Coordinates of C-alpha atoms in Angstrom, one line a residue:
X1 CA 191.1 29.0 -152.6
X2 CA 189.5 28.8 -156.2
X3 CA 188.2 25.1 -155.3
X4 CA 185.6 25.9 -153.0
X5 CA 184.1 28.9 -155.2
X6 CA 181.8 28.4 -158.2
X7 CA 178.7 29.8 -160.4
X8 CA 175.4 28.1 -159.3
X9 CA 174.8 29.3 -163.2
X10 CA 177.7 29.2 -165.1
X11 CA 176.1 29.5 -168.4
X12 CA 175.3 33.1 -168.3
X13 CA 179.1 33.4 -168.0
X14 CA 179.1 33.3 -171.7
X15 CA 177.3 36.9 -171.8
X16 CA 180.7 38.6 -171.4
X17 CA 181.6 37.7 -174.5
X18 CA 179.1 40.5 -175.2
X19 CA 181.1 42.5 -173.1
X20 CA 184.2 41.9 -175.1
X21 CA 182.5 42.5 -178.5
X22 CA 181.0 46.4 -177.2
X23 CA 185.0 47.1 -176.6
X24 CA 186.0 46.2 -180.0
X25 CA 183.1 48.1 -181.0
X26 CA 183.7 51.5 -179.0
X27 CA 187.3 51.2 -180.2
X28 CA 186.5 51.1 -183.9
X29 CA 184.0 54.1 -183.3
X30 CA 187.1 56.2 -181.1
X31 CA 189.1 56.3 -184.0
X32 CA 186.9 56.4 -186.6
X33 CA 185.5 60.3 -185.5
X34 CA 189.0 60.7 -184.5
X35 CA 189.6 60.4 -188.4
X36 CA 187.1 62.3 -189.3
X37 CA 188.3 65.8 -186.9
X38 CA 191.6 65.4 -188.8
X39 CA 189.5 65.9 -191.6
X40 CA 188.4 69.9 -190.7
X41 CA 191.7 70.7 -189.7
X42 CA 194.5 70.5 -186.5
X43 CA 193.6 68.8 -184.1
X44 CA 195.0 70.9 -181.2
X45 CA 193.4 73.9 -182.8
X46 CA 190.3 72.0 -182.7
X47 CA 190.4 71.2 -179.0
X48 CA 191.3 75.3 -178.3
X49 CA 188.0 75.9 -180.4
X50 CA 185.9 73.0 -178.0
X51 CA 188.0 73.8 -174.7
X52 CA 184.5 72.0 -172.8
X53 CA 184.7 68.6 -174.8
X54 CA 186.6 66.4 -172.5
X55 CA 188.7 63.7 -174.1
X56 CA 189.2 61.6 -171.3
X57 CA 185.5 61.4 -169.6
X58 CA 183.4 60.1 -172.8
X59 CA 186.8 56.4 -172.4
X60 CA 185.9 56.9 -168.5
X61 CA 182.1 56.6 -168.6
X62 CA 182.5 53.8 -171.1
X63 CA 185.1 51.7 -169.3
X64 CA 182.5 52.5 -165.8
X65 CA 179.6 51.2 -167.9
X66 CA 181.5 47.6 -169.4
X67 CA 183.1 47.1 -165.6
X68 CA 179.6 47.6 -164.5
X69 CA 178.0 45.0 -166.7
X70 CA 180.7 42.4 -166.0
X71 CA 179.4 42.5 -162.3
X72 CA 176.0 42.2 -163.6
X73 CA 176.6 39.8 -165.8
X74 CA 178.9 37.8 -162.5
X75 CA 175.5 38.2 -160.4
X76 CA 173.5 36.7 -162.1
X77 CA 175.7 33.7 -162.8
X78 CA 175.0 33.5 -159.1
X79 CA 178.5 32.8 -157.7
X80 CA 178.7 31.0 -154.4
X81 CA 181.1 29.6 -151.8
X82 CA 181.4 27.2 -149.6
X83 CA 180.1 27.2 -146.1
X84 CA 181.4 24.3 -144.4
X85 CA 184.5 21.9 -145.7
X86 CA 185.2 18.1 -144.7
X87 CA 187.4 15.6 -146.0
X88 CA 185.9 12.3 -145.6
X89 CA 187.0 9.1 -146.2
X90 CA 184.6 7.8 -148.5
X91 CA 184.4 6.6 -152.3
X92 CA 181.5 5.7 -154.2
X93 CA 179.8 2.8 -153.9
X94 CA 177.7 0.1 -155.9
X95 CA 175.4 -1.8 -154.1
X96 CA 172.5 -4.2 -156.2
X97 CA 169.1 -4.6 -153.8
X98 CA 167.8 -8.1 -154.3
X99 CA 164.4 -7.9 -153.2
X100 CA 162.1 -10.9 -151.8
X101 CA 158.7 -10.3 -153.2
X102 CA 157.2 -13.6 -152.6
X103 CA 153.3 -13.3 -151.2
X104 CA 155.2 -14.3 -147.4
X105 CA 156.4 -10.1 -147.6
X106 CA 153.1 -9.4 -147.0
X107 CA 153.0 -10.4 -143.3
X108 CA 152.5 -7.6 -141.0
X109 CA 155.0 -8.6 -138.4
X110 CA 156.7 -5.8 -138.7
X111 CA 155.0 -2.5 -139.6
X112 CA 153.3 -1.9 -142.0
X113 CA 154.5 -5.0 -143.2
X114 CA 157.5 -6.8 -144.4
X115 CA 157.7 -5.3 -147.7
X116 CA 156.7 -2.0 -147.6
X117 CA 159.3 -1.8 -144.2
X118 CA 162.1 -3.1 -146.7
X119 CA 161.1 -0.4 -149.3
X120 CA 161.2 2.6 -146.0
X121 CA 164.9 0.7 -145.1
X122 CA 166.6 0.8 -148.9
X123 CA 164.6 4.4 -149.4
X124 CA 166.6 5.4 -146.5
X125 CA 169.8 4.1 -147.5
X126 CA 169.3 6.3 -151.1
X127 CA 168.6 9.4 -149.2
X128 CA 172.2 9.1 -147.8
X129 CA 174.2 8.2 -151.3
X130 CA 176.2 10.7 -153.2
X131 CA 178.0 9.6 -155.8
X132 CA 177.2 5.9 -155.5
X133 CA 175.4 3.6 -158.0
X134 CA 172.8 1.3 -157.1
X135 CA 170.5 -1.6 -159.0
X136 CA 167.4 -3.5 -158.1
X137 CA 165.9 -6.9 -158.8
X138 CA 163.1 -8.5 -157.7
X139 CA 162.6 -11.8 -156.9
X140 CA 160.7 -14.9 -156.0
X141 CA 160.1 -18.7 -157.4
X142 CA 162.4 -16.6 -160.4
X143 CA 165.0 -13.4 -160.7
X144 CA 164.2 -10.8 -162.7
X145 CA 166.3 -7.2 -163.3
X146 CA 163.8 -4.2 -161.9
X147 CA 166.4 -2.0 -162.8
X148 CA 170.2 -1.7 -164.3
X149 CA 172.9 0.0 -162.3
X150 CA 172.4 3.2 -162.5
X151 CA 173.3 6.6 -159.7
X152 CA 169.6 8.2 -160.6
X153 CA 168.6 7.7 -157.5
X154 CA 165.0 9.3 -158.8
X155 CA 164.6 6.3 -160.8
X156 CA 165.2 4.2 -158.0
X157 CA 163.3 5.2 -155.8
X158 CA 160.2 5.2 -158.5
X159 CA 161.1 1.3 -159.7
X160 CA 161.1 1.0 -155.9
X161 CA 157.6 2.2 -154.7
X162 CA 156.6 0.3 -157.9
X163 CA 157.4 -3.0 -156.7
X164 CA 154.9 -5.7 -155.4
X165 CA 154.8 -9.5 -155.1
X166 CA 152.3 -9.6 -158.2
X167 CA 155.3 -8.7 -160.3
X168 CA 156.1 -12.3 -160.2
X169 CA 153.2 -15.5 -160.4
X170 CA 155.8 -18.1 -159.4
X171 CA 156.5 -17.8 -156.2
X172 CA 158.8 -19.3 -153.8
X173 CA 162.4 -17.7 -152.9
X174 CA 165.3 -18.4 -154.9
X175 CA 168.1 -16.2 -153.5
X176 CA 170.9 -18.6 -155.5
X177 CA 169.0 -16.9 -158.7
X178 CA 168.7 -13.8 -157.4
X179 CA 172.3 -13.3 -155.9
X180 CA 173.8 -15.2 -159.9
X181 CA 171.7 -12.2 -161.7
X182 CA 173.3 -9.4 -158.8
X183 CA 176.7 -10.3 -159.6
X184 CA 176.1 -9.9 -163.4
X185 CA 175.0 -6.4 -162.9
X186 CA 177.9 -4.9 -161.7
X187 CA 180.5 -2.4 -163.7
X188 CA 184.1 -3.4 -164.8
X189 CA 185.3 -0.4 -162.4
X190 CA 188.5 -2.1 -160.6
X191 CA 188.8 -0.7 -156.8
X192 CA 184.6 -0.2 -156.2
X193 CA 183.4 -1.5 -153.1
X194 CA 180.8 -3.8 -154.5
X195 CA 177.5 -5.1 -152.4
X196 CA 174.7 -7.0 -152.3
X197 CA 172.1 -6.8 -150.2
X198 CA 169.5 -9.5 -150.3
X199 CA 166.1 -8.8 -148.4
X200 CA 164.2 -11.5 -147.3
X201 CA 161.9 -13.7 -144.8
X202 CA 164.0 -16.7 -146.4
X203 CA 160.7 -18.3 -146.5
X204 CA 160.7 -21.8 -148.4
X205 CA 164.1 -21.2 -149.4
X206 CA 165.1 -23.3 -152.7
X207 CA 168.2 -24.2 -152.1
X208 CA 172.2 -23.5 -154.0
X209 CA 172.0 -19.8 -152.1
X210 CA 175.2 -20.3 -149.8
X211 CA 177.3 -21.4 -153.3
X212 CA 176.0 -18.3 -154.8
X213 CA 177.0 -16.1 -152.3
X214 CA 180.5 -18.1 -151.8
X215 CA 180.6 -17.2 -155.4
X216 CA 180.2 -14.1 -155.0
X217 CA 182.9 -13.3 -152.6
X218 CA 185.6 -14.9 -154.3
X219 CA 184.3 -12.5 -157.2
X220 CA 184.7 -9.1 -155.3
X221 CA 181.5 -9.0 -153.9
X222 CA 180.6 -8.8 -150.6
X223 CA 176.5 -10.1 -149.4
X224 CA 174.5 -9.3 -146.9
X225 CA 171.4 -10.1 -145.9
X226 CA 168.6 -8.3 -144.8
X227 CA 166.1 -11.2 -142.6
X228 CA 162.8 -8.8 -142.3
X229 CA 160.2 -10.7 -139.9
X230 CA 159.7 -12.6 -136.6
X231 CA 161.0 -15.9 -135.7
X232 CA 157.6 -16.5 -134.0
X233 CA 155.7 -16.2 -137.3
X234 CA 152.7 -14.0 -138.6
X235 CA 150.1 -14.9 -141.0
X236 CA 149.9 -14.1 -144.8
X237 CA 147.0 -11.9 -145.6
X238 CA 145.5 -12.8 -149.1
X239 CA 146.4 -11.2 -152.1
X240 CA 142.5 -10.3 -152.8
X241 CA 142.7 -8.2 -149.5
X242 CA 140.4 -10.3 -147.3
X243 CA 141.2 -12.7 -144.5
X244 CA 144.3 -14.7 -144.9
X245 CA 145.7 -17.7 -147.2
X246 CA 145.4 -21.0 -145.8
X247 CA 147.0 -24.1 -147.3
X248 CA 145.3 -27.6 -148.9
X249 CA 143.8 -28.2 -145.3
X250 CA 142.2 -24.8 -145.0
X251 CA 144.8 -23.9 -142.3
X252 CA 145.9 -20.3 -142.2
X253 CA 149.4 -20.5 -143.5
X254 CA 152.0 -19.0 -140.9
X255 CA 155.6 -17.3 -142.2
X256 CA 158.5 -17.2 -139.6
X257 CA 162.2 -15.7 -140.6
X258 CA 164.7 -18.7 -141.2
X259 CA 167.1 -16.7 -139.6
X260 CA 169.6 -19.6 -139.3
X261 CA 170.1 -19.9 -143.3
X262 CA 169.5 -15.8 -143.8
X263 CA 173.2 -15.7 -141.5
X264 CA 174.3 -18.7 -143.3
X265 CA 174.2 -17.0 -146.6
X266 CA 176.0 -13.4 -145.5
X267 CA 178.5 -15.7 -143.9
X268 CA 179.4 -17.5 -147.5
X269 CA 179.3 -14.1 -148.7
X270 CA 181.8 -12.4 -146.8
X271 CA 178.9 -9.9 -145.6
X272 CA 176.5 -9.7 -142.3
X273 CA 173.3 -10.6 -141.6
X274 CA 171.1 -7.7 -140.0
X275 CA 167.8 -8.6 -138.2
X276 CA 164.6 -6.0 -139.3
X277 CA 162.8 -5.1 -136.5
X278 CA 160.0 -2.3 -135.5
X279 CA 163.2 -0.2 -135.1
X280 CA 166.2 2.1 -136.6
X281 CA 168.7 -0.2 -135.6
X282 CA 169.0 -2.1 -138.8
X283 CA 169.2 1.1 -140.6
X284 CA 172.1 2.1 -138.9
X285 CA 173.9 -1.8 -139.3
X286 CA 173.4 -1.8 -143.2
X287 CA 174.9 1.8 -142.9
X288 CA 177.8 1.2 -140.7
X289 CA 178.6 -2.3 -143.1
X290 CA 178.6 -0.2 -146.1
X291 CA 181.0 2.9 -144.6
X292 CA 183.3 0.2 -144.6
X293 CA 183.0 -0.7 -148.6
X294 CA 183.7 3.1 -149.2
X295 CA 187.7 3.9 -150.1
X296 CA 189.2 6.8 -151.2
X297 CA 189.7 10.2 -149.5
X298 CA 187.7 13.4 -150.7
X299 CA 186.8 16.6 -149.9
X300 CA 182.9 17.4 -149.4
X301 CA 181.8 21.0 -150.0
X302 CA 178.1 21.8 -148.6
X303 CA 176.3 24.6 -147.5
X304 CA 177.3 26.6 -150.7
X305 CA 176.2 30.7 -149.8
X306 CA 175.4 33.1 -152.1
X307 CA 177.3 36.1 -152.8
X308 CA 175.5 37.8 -156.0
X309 CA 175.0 40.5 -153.6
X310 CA 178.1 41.8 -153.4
X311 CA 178.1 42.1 -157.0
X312 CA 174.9 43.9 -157.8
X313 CA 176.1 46.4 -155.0
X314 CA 179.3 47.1 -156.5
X315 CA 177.5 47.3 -160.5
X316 CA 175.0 49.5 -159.3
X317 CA 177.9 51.8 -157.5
X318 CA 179.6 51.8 -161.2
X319 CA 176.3 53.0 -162.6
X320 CA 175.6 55.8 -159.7
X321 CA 179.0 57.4 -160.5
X322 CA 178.9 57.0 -164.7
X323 CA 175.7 59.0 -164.0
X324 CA 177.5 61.5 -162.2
X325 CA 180.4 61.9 -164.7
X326 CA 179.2 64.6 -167.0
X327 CA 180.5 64.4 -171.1
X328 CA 181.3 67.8 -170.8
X329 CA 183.5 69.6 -168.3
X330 CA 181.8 70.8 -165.6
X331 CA 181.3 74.6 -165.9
X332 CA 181.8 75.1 -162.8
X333 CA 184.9 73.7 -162.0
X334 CA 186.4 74.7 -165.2
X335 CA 188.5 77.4 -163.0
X336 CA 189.7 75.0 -160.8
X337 CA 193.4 73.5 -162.1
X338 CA 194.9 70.1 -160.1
X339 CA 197.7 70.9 -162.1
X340 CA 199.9 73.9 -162.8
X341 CA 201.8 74.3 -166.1

């Protein structure tokens, strides 16, 4: 049951090749004074002249002291095991976020407002990703790549906060552009579920989107799409942060959902289309459509425990009886004979 034990720190592992080098060493040095008492004469008369030098303890102490720091040296390599087990079905994923940043995000609809509700939603679907990959572009009147496809889901979420509809002055909302550059970004890996998401109010929609997304099906790729607002409509507060834009006529320019094309486009695409509302039920959607891109069974190890302790107990029991193992024969226990010639 090797597989569900490791080192937290298996680097310090390498310290026992200090270990190692203290035997050779100790060995060299046993036979080098053993060399040198041949030198002043026999070497059982010798040991009737030193009947308290023990032989034995001086190898036994040693051998206590190297077993001793091998546990040490184990301890702090911090070795763990596994609390809980599961085998899940579940293979990595990639998943590209097309992002709507076109001034129409800004309406507060929903809360806080549409874009910084899609940033909470994809933020949450990171939090929940192992080992899959996932890329970003933004997009408006134009596509651009925020960031490649990557599994640092650090990065991601940074690129993500970072995004905001000033990244792009022509606005508008081209998904067909915006789904194209998504199905470019993907790796050559061969049996990867492969998604993209497209968030948007599908506000003054351009046009060629349902193509792209047919496209993009018959390519591997399944799309969904994320329709964040209300049917009913909300104003667009202005980008300066006071009052709200209005059009030519000075009236104040009202943003509804086009939910009807937002369904038409995850339909082409071999996808869903998931309503954002004030509540978690979109969260779970997006993740109970992406459980079904993962293949491939694994087994999950979590919880890992540490068990260093065990092995600082047992070195510092090594230690506690080296200490008590004296070089020289006890004096008094020298009468006392285990065995009888």
């Amino acid at each position: 049951m090797l597989e569900n034990f490791r080192f937290e720190s298996p680097e310090y592992l390498w310290l026992l090749v200090v270990v190692a080098a203290l035997a050779v060493i100790r060995f060299i040095t046993y036979y080098s004074q053993r060399k040198r008492l041949k030198k002043f004469g026999d070497p059982e008369l010798i040991r009737q002249l030193m009947p308290d030098v023990s032989r034995w303890r001086p190898i036994a102490k040693f051998c206590l002291l190297e077993l001793a720091l091998v546990f040490i040296i184990l301890m702090i390599a911090r070795p763990q095991e596994a609390g809980s087990i599961s085998s899940e079905q579940r293979r990595g994923i990639e998943t590209v976020i097309c992002m709507d940043v076109s001034n129409s995000m800004r309406a507060r609809d929903v809360n806080p407002d549409r874009l910084q509700r899609a940033k909470m939603l994809i933020e949450n679907m990171i939090e929940r990703f192992s080992n899959d990959k996932i890329g970003i572009i933004v997009f408006a009147g134009d596509a651009f790549l925020q960031m490649p496809i990557t599994s640092d889901y650090v990065s991601a979420k940074m690129f993500l906060d970072n995004i905001d509809p000033s990244m792009i002055r022509n606005q508008g909302t081209d998904i067909a552009a915006a789904i194209t550059m998504a199905g470019q970004c993907f790796t050559q890996e061969e049996e990867v579920g492969k998604a993209i998401i497209v968030i948007t109010d599908g506000e003054d929609h351009e046009g060629g989107a349902t193509e792209a997304a047919k496209g993009a099906k018959e390519s591997g790729k399944s799309v969904y799409v994320l329709g964040i607002g209300s049917t009913k409509g909300a104003p667009i507060p202005s980008p300066e942060g006071h009052g709200y834009m209005t059009d030519n006529h000075g009236e104040t320019v009202m943003s509804r959902l086009n939910d009807q094309m937002c369904r038409e486009i995850a339909q082409a695409g071999g996808g869903a289309f998931i309503h954002v509302e004030n509540n978690s039920s979109a969260q779970r959607q997006l993740e109970d459509e992406l459980d079904k891109l993962q293949k491939g069974e694994t087994t999950i190890y979590s919880d890992f425990e540490d068990h260093f302790q065990i092995f600082g107990f047992v070195a510092l029991l090594l230690i506690i009886i080296e200490i008590c193992i004296l070089d020289r024969k006890n004096p008094l226990l020298k009468n006392v004979k285990l065995f009888k010639k």
